[in-house]
C-alpha positions as MATLAB code, in Angstrom:
seq = 'MGASNNVKYAYIVARVRAMKSKLIPRDMYPKILNMEIPEITRFIEESEYKKDVDELAKKYKGTELIEHAMSQNLALTYRKLIEVSQNEANFLITEYLRFWDIWNIKTMLRGKFSGASEEDIVEHLVAAGQLSYRDLMELVKIGTVEGVIGALSRTPYYPALEGYKGDLAEIENALDKWYYAKRIEAAIQTGNKLFLKFLRTEIDLKNLKMLFRMKRAGMEREDIMKLIIPGGMELKEADLNRLASLPLNEFVRALEEFSYWNAIADVSSDLSSLINIEIRLDKYGLEYAARISYYYPLSILPILDYILSKKIEVDNLRIIVHGKETKLPEEIIKAHLVM';
ca = [
     -31.822  -10.091   -1.899;
     -35.751   -8.868   -2.868;
     -36.777   -7.967   -6.522;
     -36.813   -4.403   -6.020;
     -33.307   -4.065   -4.613;
     -31.978   -6.179   -7.223;
     -33.885   -3.388   -9.129;
     -31.661   -0.217   -7.236;
     -28.434   -2.123   -7.896;
     -28.931   -2.781  -11.343;
     -27.524    0.641  -13.096;
     -24.495    1.324  -10.335;
     -23.531   -2.309  -10.858;
     -23.836   -2.200  -14.761;
     -21.527    0.635  -13.959;
     -19.011   -0.894  -11.909;
     -18.519   -4.426  -14.217;
     -17.652   -1.182  -16.707;
     -15.382    0.202  -14.606;
     -13.587   -3.086  -13.138;
     -12.916   -4.053  -17.046;
     -10.586   -1.259  -17.610;
      -8.231   -2.359  -13.870;
      -4.886   -3.816  -15.033;
      -5.150   -7.252  -15.905;
      -2.709   -9.791  -13.463;
      -0.865  -11.590  -15.621;
       0.675   -7.794  -16.826;
       2.190   -7.276  -13.189;
       5.082   -9.505  -14.470;
       5.931   -7.490  -17.195;
       5.377   -4.409  -15.614;
       8.047   -5.843  -12.689;
      10.289   -5.803  -15.849;
       9.793   -2.460  -17.115;
      12.312    0.765  -15.307;
      10.652    3.365  -13.959;
      10.031    5.846  -16.961;
       8.705    2.375  -18.431;
       6.133    2.308  -16.288;
       5.374    6.261  -16.631;
       4.552    6.151  -20.186;
       2.575    2.555  -18.945;
       0.685    4.181  -17.247;
       0.069    7.218  -19.218;
      -1.101    5.176  -21.803;
      -4.044    3.364  -19.152;
      -6.621    4.817  -17.326;
      -4.494    7.271  -15.646;
      -3.620    8.824  -18.848;
      -5.588   12.287  -17.748;
      -3.940   12.358  -14.349;
      -0.976   11.694  -15.274;
      -1.087   14.438  -18.056;
      -2.707   16.972  -15.407;
      -0.311   16.658  -12.790;
       3.654   16.286  -15.336;
       4.031   19.959  -14.914;
       4.167   20.063  -11.472;
       5.700   16.162  -10.878;
       8.076   14.268  -12.552;
       9.547   10.069  -12.251;
       8.139    9.004   -9.003;
       6.401   11.698   -7.375;
       4.347   11.998  -10.695;
       3.261    8.558  -10.528;
       2.524    8.775   -6.844;
       0.083   11.453   -7.303;
      -1.074   10.788  -10.645;
      -2.771    7.172   -8.887;
      -4.113    9.511   -5.749;
      -6.021   11.658   -7.642;
      -7.219    8.530   -9.984;
      -8.018    6.591   -6.913;
     -10.135    9.926   -5.219;
     -11.626   10.517   -8.178;
     -12.695    7.127   -9.115;
     -14.295    6.236   -5.458;
     -16.304    9.955   -5.722;
     -17.632    8.998   -8.996;
     -19.202    5.693   -7.523;
     -21.097    8.573   -5.068;
     -22.397   10.340   -7.776;
     -23.296    7.545  -10.070;
     -25.449    6.031   -7.051;
     -28.093    6.313   -5.485;
     -30.490    5.569   -2.395;
     -29.190    2.798   -0.257;
     -26.177    2.204   -2.924;
     -25.168    6.069   -2.330;
     -25.358    5.171    1.683;
     -23.266    2.496    1.928;
     -20.464    3.676   -0.655;
     -20.581    6.968    1.441;
     -20.617    4.868    4.180;
     -17.775    2.323    3.672;
     -15.531    5.092    1.900;
     -15.207    7.015    5.405;
     -12.012    4.395    5.588;
     -10.194    6.958    3.882;
     -11.059    9.651    5.949;
      -9.440    7.105    8.778;
      -6.497    6.921    6.106;
      -5.956   10.327    5.934;
      -5.869   11.245    9.422;
      -3.528    8.710   10.676;
      -1.832    9.905    7.896;
      -1.598   13.405    9.230;
      -1.166   12.389   12.683;
       1.579   10.296   11.599;
       3.353   13.028    9.984;
       2.854   16.033   12.377;
       3.757   13.304   14.531;
       7.187   12.713   12.662;
       8.074   16.551   11.738;
       7.634   15.142    7.897;
       7.093   18.243    5.295;
       3.532   19.403    4.490;
       4.476   17.795    1.030;
       5.344   14.383    1.811;
       2.170   13.905    3.581;
       0.029   15.339    1.007;
       2.113   12.652   -1.621;
       0.152    9.970    1.211;
      -3.246   11.243    0.695;
      -6.210   10.451   -0.861;
      -9.495   12.574   -1.139;
     -12.091    9.593   -1.875;
     -13.880    9.953    1.820;
     -16.318   13.109    3.606;
     -12.876   15.149    3.898;
     -12.700   17.141    0.908;
      -9.654   17.843   -1.037;
      -9.617   21.284    0.391;
     -10.761   20.372    4.065;
      -7.369   17.736    3.695;
      -4.902   20.704    2.048;
      -6.321   23.614    5.358;
      -5.301   20.415    7.476;
      -1.972   19.829    6.539;
      -1.121   23.486    7.171;
      -1.478   22.686   11.151;
       1.868   22.879   12.757;
       0.800   20.254   15.175;
      -0.924   16.704   16.657;
      -2.832   18.027   18.546;
      -3.617   21.254   16.354;
      -5.299   18.303   13.966;
      -6.939   16.671   16.579;
      -9.021   20.520   17.378;
      -9.681   21.311   14.133;
     -11.296   17.957   13.924;
     -13.513   18.654   16.815;
     -16.868   19.359   15.225;
     -16.248   16.169   12.812;
     -17.763   12.627   13.593;
     -14.421   11.502   14.101;
     -13.795   13.691   16.859;
     -14.979   11.012   19.754;
     -12.144    8.360   18.701;
      -9.322   11.565   18.950;
     -10.214   13.705   21.890;
      -8.263   11.408   24.389;
      -4.778   11.974   22.493;
      -2.324   11.706   25.275;
       0.925   11.764   23.214;
      -0.092    7.897   21.979;
      -0.678    7.677   18.445;
      -1.082    3.741   18.230;
      -3.528    4.309   20.687;
      -5.429    6.685   18.780;
      -5.335    4.883   15.531;
      -6.618    1.779   16.859;
      -9.711    3.615   18.479;
     -10.237    5.226   14.819;
     -10.537    1.749   13.573;
     -12.870    0.564   15.886;
     -14.929    3.665   15.606;
     -15.034    3.363   11.785;
     -15.913   -0.480   12.136;
     -18.886    0.256   14.676;
     -20.078    3.113   12.766;
     -20.080    0.873    9.273;
     -21.933   -1.934   11.123;
     -24.410    0.329   12.595;
     -24.893    1.645    9.009;
     -25.691   -2.032    7.726;
     -28.202   -2.806   10.406;
     -30.081    0.542    9.966;
     -30.306   -0.818    6.257;
     -31.518   -4.418    7.024;
     -28.001   -4.940    4.852;
     -27.038   -8.577    5.544;
     -24.566   -8.425    2.892;
     -22.593   -5.714    3.243;
     -23.127   -6.628    7.308;
     -21.303  -10.021    6.391;
     -18.461   -8.549    4.206;
     -17.850   -6.237    7.073;
     -17.543   -8.644    9.451;
     -14.930  -10.585    7.422;
     -13.653   -7.522    6.897;
     -13.093   -6.967   10.744;
     -11.645  -10.755   10.836;
      -9.029  -10.109    8.513;
      -7.489   -7.146   10.406;
      -7.984   -8.557   13.773;
      -5.547  -11.944   12.756;
      -3.161   -9.640   11.181;
      -3.148   -8.061   14.302;
      -2.739  -10.591   16.833;
       0.097  -12.264   14.664;
       2.177   -8.933   14.761;
       1.387   -8.521   19.294;
       2.011  -12.364   19.511;
       5.236  -11.817   17.306;
       6.087   -9.068   19.475;
       5.334  -10.938   22.992;
       2.367   -8.814   23.863;
       0.040  -10.127   26.924;
      -3.728  -11.177   26.437;
      -4.974   -8.115   28.283;
      -2.692   -5.688   26.316;
      -3.880   -7.537   22.910;
      -7.181   -7.637   23.893;
      -7.690   -3.836   24.353;
      -6.294   -3.411   20.240;
      -8.950   -6.129   19.100;
     -11.429   -4.768   16.952;
     -15.308   -6.480   17.975;
     -17.874   -7.727   15.609;
     -15.953  -10.166   13.368;
     -17.542  -12.706   11.484;
     -15.574  -15.937   12.535;
     -13.690  -15.019   15.228;
     -15.721  -14.137   18.603;
     -15.015  -12.522   21.326;
     -13.934  -15.824   23.196;
     -11.726  -17.137   20.557;
      -9.808  -13.617   20.707;
      -9.413  -13.978   25.020;
      -8.084  -17.632   23.838;
      -5.916  -17.256   20.505;
      -4.550  -13.709   22.661;
      -3.411  -16.369   25.446;
      -1.781  -18.772   23.599;
       2.234  -19.160   23.369;
       2.979  -17.761   19.589;
       3.622  -21.703   17.849;
       0.220  -22.884   19.708;
      -1.538  -19.412   18.487;
      -0.765  -20.612   14.896;
      -2.225  -24.080   15.637;
      -5.336  -22.840   16.305;
      -6.030  -20.670   13.842;
      -6.970  -24.731   11.978;
      -9.905  -23.954   13.302;
     -10.944  -21.315   11.204;
     -11.825  -20.955    7.686;
      -8.933  -18.589    6.993;
      -6.344  -20.998    7.892;
      -6.308  -22.902    4.476;
      -5.351  -19.000    2.534;
      -1.647  -18.948    4.951;
      -1.200  -22.745    6.152;
       1.608  -22.713    3.631;
       3.020  -20.187    4.920;
       2.543  -20.292    8.530;
       5.627  -22.033    9.657;
       7.907  -19.048    8.682;
       7.139  -16.214   10.679;
      10.897  -14.416   11.108;
       8.050  -11.166    8.934;
       4.626  -11.385    9.032;
       4.802  -10.205    5.078;
       3.746  -13.584    3.753;
       0.651  -13.814    5.974;
      -0.352  -10.522    5.979;
      -0.396  -10.801    1.942;
      -2.024  -13.967    1.797;
      -5.052  -12.820    4.356;
      -5.308   -9.432    1.308;
      -5.570  -11.688   -0.872;
      -8.174  -13.945    0.740;
      -9.781  -10.820    1.115;
      -9.849   -9.685   -1.588;
     -10.931  -13.523   -3.288;
     -13.730  -13.427   -1.017;
     -15.295  -10.211   -2.051;
     -15.020  -11.723   -5.709;
     -16.345  -14.644   -5.090;
     -19.442  -13.819   -2.952;
     -20.135  -10.642   -5.277;
     -20.613  -13.889   -8.386;
     -23.009  -15.270   -6.205;
     -25.386  -11.805   -5.719;
     -24.732   -9.798   -8.721;
     -27.151   -6.674   -8.184;
     -26.078   -6.297   -4.370;
     -23.858   -4.314   -2.638;
     -20.897   -6.628   -2.875;
     -20.066   -6.372   -6.576;
     -19.330   -2.368   -5.788;
     -17.489   -3.576   -2.526;
     -15.056   -5.878   -4.775;
     -14.178   -3.598   -7.354;
     -13.156   -1.051   -4.286;
     -11.275   -3.194   -2.754;
      -9.203   -4.580   -6.247;
      -9.118   -0.665   -7.258;
      -6.643   -0.495   -4.314;
      -4.952   -3.587   -4.350;
      -4.109   -2.284   -8.199;
      -2.989    0.802   -7.132;
      -1.055   -0.513   -4.005;
       0.490   -2.645   -6.495;
       1.844    0.102   -8.579;
       3.033    2.107   -5.313;
       5.062   -1.281   -4.253;
       6.611   -1.724   -8.007;
       7.660    1.864   -8.081;
       9.415    2.331   -4.809;
      10.618   -1.359   -5.484;
      12.476   -0.581   -8.500;
      13.289    3.415   -7.450;
      15.054    1.615   -4.122;
      16.260   -1.043   -6.535;
      14.856   -3.932   -4.611;
      15.034   -7.433   -6.356;
      12.520   -8.380   -8.480;
      11.579  -11.185   -5.962;
      11.646   -8.947   -3.058;
       9.202   -6.678   -4.952;
       7.294   -9.645   -6.575;
       6.492  -10.891   -2.885;
       5.156   -7.704   -1.525;
       2.197   -7.918   -4.433;
      -1.167   -8.492   -4.102;
      -2.068  -11.239   -7.095;
];
């Protein structure tokens, strides 16, 4: 990366470093695990989430308050990144955060499909993409899947949605493919090879999770390949075709050829649940982002590292709170955390 690009990223990276220093340290999670929900609420209120908790405390209580405060804080944090960035950094951050539009559309469609209440749907929305909070509140009032899709007809997401014929999984996969294809286009358009490499690694991790789920479900190669997201870093089309055709045990052994194997090797023998493998792959993604951002400190990478780290923080807090609420044993809650 040239000197001019280094200068372009210096300001936003400095802001991001300050923001990252306020994330909850990893060694704090065992302490949070020992807290009850009222204590967790107090802890969150004394942290970076204070303003959000105070603002929403009149409307929500208990776990609902924590859930809404974290969603609001996450959205505002990501929007702040867009506001304080310029030029290429602003463009790439905006493009990457379209992930939340995809998340929100999926959440909306699932909610409408299953007959969930508007309140239940809103609880899981994060207004951090290009669809504003007002846009999302208008969409959530629409009663059907078809109605929501129709309301999105003038957005860039519509080409992935217009083929809906009752199969939500097919539409969700089309949205994922659209997202990564367009983000790769953005990386190529700017010539930012670091952003491209990050995206392609993310695709590999997503495809690996999908392969494990589909192989465990006994799906055939042709059906698996329809769902695979193209454009990965290590897992090329020929590799994916071969992996998709193997029986489950052989598929697992074949993964030893790839760098991701080290992340899952010691949990790969127990396929009774895929949660351990998925958590390890998430952890790999987090550590990968931290590692490469260290080598390229004045680039898009420290920003992407922070975006991931912030999401993981919110995910971890949600898992702890939901686990406490449903009285899950501590070891089960801990197993679901990415630390």
